Every structure is written in structure tokens, then in C-alpha cells.
Coordinates of C-alpha atoms and ligand atoms in Angstrom, one line a residue:
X1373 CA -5.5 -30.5 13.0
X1374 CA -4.0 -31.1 10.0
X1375 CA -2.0 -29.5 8.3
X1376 CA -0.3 -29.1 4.7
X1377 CA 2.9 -27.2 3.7
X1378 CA 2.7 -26.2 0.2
X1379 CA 5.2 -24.5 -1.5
X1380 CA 4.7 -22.6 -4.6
X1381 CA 6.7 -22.7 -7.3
X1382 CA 6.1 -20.4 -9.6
X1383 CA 5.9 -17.9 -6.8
X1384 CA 9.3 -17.9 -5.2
X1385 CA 8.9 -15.0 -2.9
X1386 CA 6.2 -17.4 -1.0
X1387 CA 5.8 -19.5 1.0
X1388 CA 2.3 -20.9 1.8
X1389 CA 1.2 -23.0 5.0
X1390 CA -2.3 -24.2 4.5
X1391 CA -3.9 -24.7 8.1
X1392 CA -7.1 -26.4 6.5
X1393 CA -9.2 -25.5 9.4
X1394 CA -8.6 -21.3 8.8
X1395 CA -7.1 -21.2 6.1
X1396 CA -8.6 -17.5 4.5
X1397 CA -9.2 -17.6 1.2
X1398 CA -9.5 -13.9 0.4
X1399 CA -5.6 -13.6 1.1
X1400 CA -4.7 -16.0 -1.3
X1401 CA -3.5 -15.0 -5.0
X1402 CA -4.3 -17.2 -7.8
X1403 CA -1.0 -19.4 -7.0
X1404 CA -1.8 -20.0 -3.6
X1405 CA -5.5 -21.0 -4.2
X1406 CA -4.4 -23.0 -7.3
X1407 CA -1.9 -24.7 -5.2
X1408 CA -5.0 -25.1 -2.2
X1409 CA -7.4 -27.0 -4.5
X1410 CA -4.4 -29.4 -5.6
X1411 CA -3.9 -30.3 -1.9
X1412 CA -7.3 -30.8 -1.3
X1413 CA -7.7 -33.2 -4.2
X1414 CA -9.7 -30.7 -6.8
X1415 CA -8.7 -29.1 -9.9
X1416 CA -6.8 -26.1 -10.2
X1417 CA -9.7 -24.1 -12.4
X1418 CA -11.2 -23.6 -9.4
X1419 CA -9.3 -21.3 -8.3
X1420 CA -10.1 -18.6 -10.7
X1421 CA -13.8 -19.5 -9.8
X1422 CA -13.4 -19.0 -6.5
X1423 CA -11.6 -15.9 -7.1
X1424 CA -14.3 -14.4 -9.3
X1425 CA -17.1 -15.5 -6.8
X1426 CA -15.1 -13.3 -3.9
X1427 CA -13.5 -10.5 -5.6
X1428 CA -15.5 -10.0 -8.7
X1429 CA -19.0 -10.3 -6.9
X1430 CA -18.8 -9.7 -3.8
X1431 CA -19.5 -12.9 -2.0
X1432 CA -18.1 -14.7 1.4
X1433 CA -20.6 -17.4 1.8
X1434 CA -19.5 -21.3 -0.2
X1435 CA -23.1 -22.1 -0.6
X1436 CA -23.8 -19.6 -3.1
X1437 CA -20.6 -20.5 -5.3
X1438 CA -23.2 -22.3 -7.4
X1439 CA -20.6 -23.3 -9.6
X1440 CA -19.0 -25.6 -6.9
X1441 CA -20.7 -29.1 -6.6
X1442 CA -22.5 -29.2 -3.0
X1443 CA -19.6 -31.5 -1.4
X1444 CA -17.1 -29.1 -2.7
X1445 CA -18.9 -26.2 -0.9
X1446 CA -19.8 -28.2 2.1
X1447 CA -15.9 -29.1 2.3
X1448 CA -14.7 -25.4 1.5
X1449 CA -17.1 -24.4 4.8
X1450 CA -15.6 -26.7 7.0
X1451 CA -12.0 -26.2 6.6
X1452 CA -11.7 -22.5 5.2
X1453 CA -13.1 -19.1 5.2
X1454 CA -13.5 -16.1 3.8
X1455 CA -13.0 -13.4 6.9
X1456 CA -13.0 -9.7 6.0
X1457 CA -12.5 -7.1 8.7
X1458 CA -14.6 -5.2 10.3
X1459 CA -15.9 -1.9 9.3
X1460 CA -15.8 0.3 13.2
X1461 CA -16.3 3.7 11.3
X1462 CA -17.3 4.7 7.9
X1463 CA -16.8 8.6 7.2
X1464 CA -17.6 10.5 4.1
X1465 CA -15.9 14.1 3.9
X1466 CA -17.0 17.4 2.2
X1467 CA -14.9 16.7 -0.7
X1468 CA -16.2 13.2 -1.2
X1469 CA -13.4 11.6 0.4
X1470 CA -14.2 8.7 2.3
X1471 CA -12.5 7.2 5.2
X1472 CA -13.3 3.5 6.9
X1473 CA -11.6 2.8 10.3
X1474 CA -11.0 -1.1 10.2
X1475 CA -10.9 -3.5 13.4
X1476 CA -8.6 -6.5 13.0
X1477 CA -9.2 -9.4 15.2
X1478 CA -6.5 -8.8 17.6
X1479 CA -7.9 -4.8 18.8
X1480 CA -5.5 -3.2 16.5
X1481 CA -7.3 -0.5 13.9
X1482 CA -6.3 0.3 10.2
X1483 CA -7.9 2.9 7.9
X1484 CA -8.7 3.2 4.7
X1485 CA -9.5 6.0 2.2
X1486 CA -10.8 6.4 -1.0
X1487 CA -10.1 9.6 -2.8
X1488 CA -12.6 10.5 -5.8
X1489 CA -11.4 12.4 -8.6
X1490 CA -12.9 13.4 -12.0
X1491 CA -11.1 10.6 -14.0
X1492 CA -10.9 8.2 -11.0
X1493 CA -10.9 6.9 -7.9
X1494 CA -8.1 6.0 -5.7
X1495 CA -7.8 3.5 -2.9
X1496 CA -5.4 4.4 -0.1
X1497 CA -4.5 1.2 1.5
X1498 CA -2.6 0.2 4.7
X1499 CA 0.2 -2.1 5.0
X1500 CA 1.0 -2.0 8.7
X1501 CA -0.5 -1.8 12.1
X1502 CA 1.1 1.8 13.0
X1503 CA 4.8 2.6 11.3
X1504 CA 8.1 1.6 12.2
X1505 CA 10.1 4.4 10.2
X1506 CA 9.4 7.4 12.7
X1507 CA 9.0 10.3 9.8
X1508 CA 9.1 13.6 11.8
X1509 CA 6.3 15.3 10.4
X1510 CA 3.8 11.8 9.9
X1511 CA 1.3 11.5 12.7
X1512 CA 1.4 7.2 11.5
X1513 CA 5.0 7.3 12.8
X1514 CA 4.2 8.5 15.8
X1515 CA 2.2 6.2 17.1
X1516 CA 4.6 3.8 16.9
X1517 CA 4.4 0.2 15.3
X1518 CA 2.5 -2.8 16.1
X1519 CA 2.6 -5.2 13.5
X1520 CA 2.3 -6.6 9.5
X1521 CA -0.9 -6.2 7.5
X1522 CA -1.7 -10.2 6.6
X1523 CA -2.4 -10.4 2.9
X1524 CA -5.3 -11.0 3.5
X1525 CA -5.9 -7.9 5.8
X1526 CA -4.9 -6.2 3.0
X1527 CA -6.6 -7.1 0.7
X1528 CA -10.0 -7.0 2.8
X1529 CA -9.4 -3.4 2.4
X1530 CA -9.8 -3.4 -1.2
X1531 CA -12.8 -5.9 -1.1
X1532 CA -15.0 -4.0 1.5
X1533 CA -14.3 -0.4 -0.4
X1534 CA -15.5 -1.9 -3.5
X1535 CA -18.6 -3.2 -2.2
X1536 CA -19.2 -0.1 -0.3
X1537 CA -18.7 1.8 -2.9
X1538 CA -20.7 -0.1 -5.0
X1539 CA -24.1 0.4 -2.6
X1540 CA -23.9 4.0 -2.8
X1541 CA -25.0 3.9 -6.4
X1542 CA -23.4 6.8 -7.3
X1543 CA -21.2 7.1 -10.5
X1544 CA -17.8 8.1 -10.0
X1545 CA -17.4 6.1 -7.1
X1546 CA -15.7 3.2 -8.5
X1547 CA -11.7 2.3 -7.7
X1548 CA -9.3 2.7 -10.7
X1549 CA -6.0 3.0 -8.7
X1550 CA -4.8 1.6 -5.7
X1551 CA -1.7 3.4 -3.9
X1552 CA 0.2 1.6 -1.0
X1553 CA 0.5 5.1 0.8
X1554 CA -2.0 4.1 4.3
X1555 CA -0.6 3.4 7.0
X1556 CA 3.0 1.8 7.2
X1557 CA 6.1 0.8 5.4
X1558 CA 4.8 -2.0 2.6
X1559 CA 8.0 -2.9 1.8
X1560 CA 8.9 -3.7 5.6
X1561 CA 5.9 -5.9 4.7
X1562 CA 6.8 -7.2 1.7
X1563 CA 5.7 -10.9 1.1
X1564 CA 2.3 -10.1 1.8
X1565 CA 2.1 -6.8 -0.2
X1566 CA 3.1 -8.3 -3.4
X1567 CA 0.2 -11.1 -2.9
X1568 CA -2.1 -8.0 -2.3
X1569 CA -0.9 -7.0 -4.9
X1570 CA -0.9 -9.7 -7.6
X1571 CA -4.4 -10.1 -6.5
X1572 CA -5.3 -6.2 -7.4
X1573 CA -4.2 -6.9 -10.5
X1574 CA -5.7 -10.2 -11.5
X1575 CA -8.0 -10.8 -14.0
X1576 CA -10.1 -12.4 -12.0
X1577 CA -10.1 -10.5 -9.1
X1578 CA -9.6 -6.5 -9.8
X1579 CA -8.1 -6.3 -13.1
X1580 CA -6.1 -3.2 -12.3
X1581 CA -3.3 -2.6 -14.8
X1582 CA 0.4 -2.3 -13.2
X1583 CA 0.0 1.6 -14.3
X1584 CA -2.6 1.6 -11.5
X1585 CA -1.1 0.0 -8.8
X1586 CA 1.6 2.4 -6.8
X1587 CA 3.7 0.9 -3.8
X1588 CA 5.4 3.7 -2.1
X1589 CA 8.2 3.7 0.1
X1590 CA 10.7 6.0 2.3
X1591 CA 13.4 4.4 0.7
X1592 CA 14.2 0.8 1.8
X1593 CA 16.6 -0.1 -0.8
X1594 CA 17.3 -3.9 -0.7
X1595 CA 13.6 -4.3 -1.0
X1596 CA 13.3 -1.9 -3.3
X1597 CA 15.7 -3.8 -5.4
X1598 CA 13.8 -7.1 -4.8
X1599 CA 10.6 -5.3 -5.8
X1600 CA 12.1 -4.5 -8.8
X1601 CA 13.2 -8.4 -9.8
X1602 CA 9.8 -9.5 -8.8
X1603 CA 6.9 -7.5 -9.8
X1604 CA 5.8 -4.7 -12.7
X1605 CA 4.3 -1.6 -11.0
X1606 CA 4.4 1.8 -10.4
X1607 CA 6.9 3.2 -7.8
X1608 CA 6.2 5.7 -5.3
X1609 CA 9.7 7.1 -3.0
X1610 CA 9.2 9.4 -0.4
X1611 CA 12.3 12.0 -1.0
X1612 CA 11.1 14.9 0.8
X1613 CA 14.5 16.0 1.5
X1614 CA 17.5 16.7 -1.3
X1615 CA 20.4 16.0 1.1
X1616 CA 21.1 13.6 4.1
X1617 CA 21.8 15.4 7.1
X1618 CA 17.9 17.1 6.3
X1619 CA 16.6 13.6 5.3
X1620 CA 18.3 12.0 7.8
X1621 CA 15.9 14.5 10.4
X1622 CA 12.9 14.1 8.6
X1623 CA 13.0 9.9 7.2
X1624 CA 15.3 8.5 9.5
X1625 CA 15.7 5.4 7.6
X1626 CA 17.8 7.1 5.2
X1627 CA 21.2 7.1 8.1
X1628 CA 20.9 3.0 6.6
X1629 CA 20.1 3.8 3.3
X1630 CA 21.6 7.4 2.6
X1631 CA 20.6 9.5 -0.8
X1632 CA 23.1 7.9 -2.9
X1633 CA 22.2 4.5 -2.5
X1634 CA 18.2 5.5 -3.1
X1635 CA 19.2 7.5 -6.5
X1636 CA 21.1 4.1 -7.4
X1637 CA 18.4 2.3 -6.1
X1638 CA 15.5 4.1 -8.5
X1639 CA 17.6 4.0 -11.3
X1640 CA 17.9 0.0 -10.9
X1641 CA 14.6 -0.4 -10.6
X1642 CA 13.2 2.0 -13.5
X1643 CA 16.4 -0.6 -15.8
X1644 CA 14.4 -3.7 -14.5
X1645 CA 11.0 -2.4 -15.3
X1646 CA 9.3 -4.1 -18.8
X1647 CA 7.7 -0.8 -19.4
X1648 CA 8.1 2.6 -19.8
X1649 CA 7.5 4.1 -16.7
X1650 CA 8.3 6.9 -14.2
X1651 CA 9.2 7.1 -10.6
X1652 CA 6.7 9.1 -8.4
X1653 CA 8.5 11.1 -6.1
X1654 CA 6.8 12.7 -2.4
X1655 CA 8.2 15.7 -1.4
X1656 CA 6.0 17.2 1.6
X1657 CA 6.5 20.8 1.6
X1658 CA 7.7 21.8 5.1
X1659 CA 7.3 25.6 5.6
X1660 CA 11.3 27.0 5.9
X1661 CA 12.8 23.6 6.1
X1662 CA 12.6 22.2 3.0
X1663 CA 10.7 24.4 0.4
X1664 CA 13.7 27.1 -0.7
X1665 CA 14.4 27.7 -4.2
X1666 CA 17.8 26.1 -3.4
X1667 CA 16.4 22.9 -2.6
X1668 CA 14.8 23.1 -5.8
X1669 CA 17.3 23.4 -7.5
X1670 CA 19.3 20.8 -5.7
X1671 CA 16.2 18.5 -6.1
X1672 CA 16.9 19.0 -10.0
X1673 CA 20.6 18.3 -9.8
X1674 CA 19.3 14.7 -7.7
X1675 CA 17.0 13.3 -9.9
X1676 CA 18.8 14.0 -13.3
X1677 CA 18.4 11.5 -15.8
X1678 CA 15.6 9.5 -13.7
X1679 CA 12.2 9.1 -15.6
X1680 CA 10.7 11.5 -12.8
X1681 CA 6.6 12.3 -11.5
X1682 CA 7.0 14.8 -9.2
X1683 CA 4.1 14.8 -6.6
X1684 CA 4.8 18.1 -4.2
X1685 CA 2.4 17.7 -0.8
X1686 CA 1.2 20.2 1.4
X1687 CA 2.0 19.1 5.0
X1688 CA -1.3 18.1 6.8
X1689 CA -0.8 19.6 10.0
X1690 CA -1.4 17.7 13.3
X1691 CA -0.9 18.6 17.0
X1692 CA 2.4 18.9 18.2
X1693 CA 3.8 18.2 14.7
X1694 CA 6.5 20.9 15.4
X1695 CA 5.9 21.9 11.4
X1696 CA 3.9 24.0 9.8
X1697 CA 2.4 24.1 6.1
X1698 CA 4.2 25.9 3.3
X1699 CA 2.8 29.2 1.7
X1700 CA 1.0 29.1 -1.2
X1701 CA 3.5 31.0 -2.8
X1702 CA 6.8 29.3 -1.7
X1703 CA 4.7 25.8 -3.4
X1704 CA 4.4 27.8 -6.8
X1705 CA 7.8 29.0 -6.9
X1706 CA 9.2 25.7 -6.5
X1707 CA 6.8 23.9 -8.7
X1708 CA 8.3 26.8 -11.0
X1709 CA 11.4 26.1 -10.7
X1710 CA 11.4 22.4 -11.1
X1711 CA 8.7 22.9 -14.1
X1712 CA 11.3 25.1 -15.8
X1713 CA 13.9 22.6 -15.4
X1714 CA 11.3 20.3 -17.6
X1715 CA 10.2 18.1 -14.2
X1716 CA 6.3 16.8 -14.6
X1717 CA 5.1 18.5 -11.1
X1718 CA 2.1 18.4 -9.5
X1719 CA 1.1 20.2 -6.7
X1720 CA -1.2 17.4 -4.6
X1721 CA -4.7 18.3 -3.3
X1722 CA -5.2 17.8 0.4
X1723 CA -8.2 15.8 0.4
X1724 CA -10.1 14.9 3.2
X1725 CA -8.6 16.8 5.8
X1726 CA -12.4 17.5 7.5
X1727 CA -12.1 13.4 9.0
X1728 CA -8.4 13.3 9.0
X1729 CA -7.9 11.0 5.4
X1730 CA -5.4 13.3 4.3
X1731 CA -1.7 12.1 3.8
X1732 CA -0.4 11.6 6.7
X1733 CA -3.1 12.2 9.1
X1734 CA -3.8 7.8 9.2
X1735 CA -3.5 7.2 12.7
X1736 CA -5.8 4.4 13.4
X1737 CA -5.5 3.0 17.2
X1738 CA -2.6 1.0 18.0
X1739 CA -2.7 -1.6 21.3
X1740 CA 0.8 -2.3 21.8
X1741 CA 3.5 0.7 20.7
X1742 CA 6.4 -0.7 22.2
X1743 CA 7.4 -2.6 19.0
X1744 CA 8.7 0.3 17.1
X1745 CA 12.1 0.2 17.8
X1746 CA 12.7 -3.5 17.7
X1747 CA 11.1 -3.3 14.4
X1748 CA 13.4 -1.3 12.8
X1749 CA 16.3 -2.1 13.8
X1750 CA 16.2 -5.8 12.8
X1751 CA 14.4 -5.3 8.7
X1752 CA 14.4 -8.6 7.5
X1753 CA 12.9 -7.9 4.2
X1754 CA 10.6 -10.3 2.8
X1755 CA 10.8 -12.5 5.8
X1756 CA 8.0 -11.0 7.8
X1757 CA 4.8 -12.5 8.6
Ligands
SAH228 N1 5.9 4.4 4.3 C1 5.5 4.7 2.9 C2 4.0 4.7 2.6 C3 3.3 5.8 3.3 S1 2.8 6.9 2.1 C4 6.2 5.9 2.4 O1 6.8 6.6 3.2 O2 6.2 6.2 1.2 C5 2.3 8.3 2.9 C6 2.8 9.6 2.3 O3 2.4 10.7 3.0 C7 4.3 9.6 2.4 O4 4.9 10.2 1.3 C8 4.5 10.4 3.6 O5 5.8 10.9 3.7 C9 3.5 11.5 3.4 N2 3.1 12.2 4.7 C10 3.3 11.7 5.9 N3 2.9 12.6 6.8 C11 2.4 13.7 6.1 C12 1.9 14.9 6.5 N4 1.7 15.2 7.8 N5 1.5 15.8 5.5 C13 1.7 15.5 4.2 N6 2.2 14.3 3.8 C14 2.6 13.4 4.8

């Protein structure tokens, strides 16, 4: 079998090894197919074809790339593919809200959920098989981890909710957004989130803008600050706690990175960005943990001076979660409080809860757990596969 190492160039964070007899074209962003053609002797301008044919409309098979001269295609069947995963459930909830339970090739399950609202429609997408991070009130976390989304997997996820979508017929049903907020830690997963990414917002694949692509994370700051040198897009952190010892209970990951260095961190990356833009920050309201006018007020005194989106979420309860929701007036007060202060807050809407889409309920089906804790102690950002 042969095979040809490319490396890109203009693409520093990647590196590409083309196996020409699997090589999966879907996971490739315009770079990496630009830099496929070249080692297969064609010109570069196919790969935007290519990408239009699979992303823009929707189809897997070379033959009807009519574009393509018939050797090209014949070629393209024989030493590449384009493999999307397969759909094991598709669930539609009360609210509109719908959910797709994804089989990758090894067993392992991902989900998916698309969340309609009246100016748009979000995709939720996964990043990892399970969670490394071990939140104390996420149901992901606790089934443990497995392993890294390819980019490809990824961006499968995108590809068969738009074409879904598309066969209900139904207006409104169309993806505007994409948030990284599935299942897992994208930036433990970072190489092949940013090609998801790049191909989300390519012209020639989904178009979306960088103001409607969010990757969110619990606050892993050396990626965080190589997101920032690489990529334009919106920035999610999951805070949920306005001093250590609490976050270190309920995000564990913040005993490596503590408070501190996440504030510095944010305020980095909002310098680096090109545009205007704000920080969206998760703060799950935990019922007498976390959801006192005190932390409010300490939440202010944290995030002073950074461009701020405030996203407050009701915890999603699940069994044996330990937690319980906050009251509907403990929310208001501290959306009050914050609002006062001049803080943009919004109170999200659990969507979805009826087939368990809502945040925090992902838990997909995971084969092997036991990698969780040899995942996260040994993060070697950007390095993953
Ligand atoms: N690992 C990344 C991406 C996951 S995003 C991150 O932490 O940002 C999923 C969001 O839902 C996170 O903000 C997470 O903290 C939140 N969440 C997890 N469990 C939840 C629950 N039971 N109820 C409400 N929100 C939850």
C-alpha cells in the first residue's frame, strides 16, 4: 500500500498522512484536499469541487461528480472515500429538538442535536467519544472517556444533519450555528476540531461566519491560548463556579488550570481576536451550591473588564446526579443581579429534555471507559489523533 506524507504548509497545526487506499475525503479541509490532488498528480481547483459536490450537495458517490473527467472519478473510487457514520437513532422531541445517536465503526456511539429556534438553528456537535474532564454534575463525564472524534467524525455530524434536515421540508429547519458543546472536551481534541471547523466555515462547504461557530471549553488554557493564535471564532468557557475550591469540585480541570490563569487566559484570547467579540460564559445553576446572590456578585468582580455573554443553565437533572435544579426564583435574582451590574445575561432554555438532548444529558454508549484517567492526566494538546 502506498503511502504519501504530505505536509501542509499553510496549515501549521497539521499534519496530513494520506493512506491512498482510505483516505476520507469528507475530513479533509480545503488545504488537505488541495494538498491530496497535488499528490495525486491533479490540479488544486479540484479541491473546492470536490468540496462543493460533498458538503454543498449532499453527495458521497465519485461517479456523479460530473465535473470530474471519468478517470479522475474512477481513480477517486479506488483509493478514497467518502464514509459518513451511521445514523442508529433519530429522535425528534416536543419542542422540535432533534437528537441522532451516531455509530462509529469501532462500537463507540456519539450524538448529535439540533436545537431550532425562531431566528435559527443550532447544531450541537461532539468532539469525543465520552469525556475525560469528570464535571460533577455532567452525565458525559460520567461515563468516562474513550477516545478523539476524527475530523472527519466530526464533521459527518454536520453533513448528515444537514441533509436530514433538509428531507423534512420544513422551513426553519436549516443550521445557522454550530456550538462545540456535545459530547467531550474539543480542545483535548484540538487538531481535528479546528479542521472541522475550517471546513464549517468554508465557502465551499458550509459558509458559516466565525460569529456562528462556538468552541466551548472547561477551561484548558494552553489550548485555549493556541486557539486563539490560530483560528477566528466565538469562545464558549464553562465557569460555573466564581472561586476554586467550588470549581475545583464541580470542573476538576481547574486544580491544573486554577481561575486566575482562565481569566488571563480569556483576556488573551478576546486581545488576539480580529473582531469585536465577546466570550460566552456557562454557568449551570446548581440549586444552594452555586446560585447565591454572593456568587453573583463575585461572578461580577471575576469577569470585570472582559467583553462578557453570560449564558446561565438550568441543571438537567440525571439519576444519581447528587444535584438538583435551581428555583425559578433564585435564576431571576441572579440574572438580576448580574443584569444590574450591566452583564448581557441570558437565562438558557432547556430544550429537549423529553429524549435527553438537553445540555448535559449526551451520554451516547461508550465500549471501553477505562481510558478516562490516563487521558487526563497526560493532555498533550494538539498532539492527539
Ligand atoms: N467540554 C466542553 C464542551 C461541553 S459543552 C465544556 O465543558 O465547555 C456542554 C455544556 O453543558 C457545558 O457548559 C457543561 O458544563 C454543561 N452541562 C453539563 N452537564 C450539565 C447538566 N447536567 N445540566 C446543565 N448543563 C450541563
Amino acid at each position: 500500500m502506498s503511502v504519501i506524507q504530505q505536509t501542509i504548509e499553510s496549515n501549521p497545526v497539521q499534519q496530513v498522512v494520506f493512506d491512498n487506499k482510505t483516505t476520507n475525503l469528507l475530513g479533509l479541509d480545503r488545504a488537505a484536499l488541495e494538498a491530496f490532488f497535488e499528490s495525486i498528480g491533479e490540479k488544486k481547483f479540484r479541491a473546492t469541487q470536490v468540496m462543493k459536490w460533498i458538503h454543498q450537495m449532499g453527495v458521497t458517490d465519485f461517479q456523479q461528480m460530473n465535473n470530474l473527467s471519468k478517470d479522475l472519478r474512477r481513480q477517486l473510487s479506488e483509493t478514497s472515500c467518502i464514509q459518513n457514520l451511521h445514523v442508529a437513532k433519530d429522535l425528534i422531541s416536543k419542542d422540535g429538538t432533534r437528537k441522532w445517536l451516531l455509530q462509529l465503526h469501532d462500537g463507540n456511539n456519539i450524538e448529535t442535536v439540533f436545537i431550532p429556534e425562531d431566528d435559527r438553528g443550532t447544531l450541537c456537535v461532539s468532539s469525543q467519544v465520552g469525556c475525560a474532564l469528570d464535571c460533577s454534575f455532567c452525565s458525559t463525564g460520567r461515563q468516562g472517556f474513550n477516545r478523539n472524534l476524527t475530523a472527519a467524525e466530526i464533521i459527518s455530524q454536520v453533513w448528515l444533519a444537514s441533509q436530514l434536515l433538509e428531507e423534512e421540508k420544513k422551513p426553519g429547519r436549516k443550521i445557522t450555528n454550530v456550538v462545540m458543546m456535545g459530547m467531550g472536551e474539543p480542545l483535548l481534541n484540538f487538531d481535528n476540531t479546528i479542521t472541522a471547523v475550517r471546513i464549517m466555515m468554508d465557502d465551499f462547504a458550509y459558509g458559516l461566519s466565525k460569529r456562528r461557530v462556538t468552541v466551548s471549553t472547561a477551561g484548558v488554557v494552553p489550548a485555549m491560548e493556541r486557539l486563539g493564535d490560530t483560528l477566528d471564532m466565538r469562545l464558549a468557557v464553562s465557569l460555573h463556579a466564581t472561586n476554586d475550591e467550588l470549581r475545583n469540585e464541580l470542573v476538576p480541570v481547574n486544580k491544573k488550570y486554577p481561575l486566575k490563569e482562565l481569566m488571563a487566559a480569556c483576556r488573551r484570547f478576546i486581545d488576539k481576536q480580529n473582531t469585536r467579540s465577546r466570550i460566552t460564559f456557562e454557568y449551570v445553576m446548581l440549586d444552594g451550591i452555586n446560585d447565591k446572590p454572593e456568587h453573583a456578585r463575585e461572578l461580577i468582580r471575576l469577569l470585570k473588564g472582559i467583553p462578557t455573554l453570560m449564558n446561565l443553565i438550568p441543571f438537567n437533572p440525571f439519576e444519581g446526579s447528587g444535584y438538583s435544579t435551581s428555583s425559578k426564583k433564585a435564576v431571576t435574582r441572579f440574572r438580576e443581579i448580574l443584569h444590574a451590574s450591566g452583564m448581557t445575561t441570558v437565562v438558557r432554555k432547556t430544550r429537549g429534555d423529553d429524549i435527553d438532548a438537553a445540555c448535559g444529558q449526551l451520554a451516547g454508549k461508550i465500549e471501553d471507559k477505562s481510558r478516562r484517567h490516563r487521558r487526563f492526566e497526560e493532555p498533550r494538546f494538539g498532539m492527539e489523533k
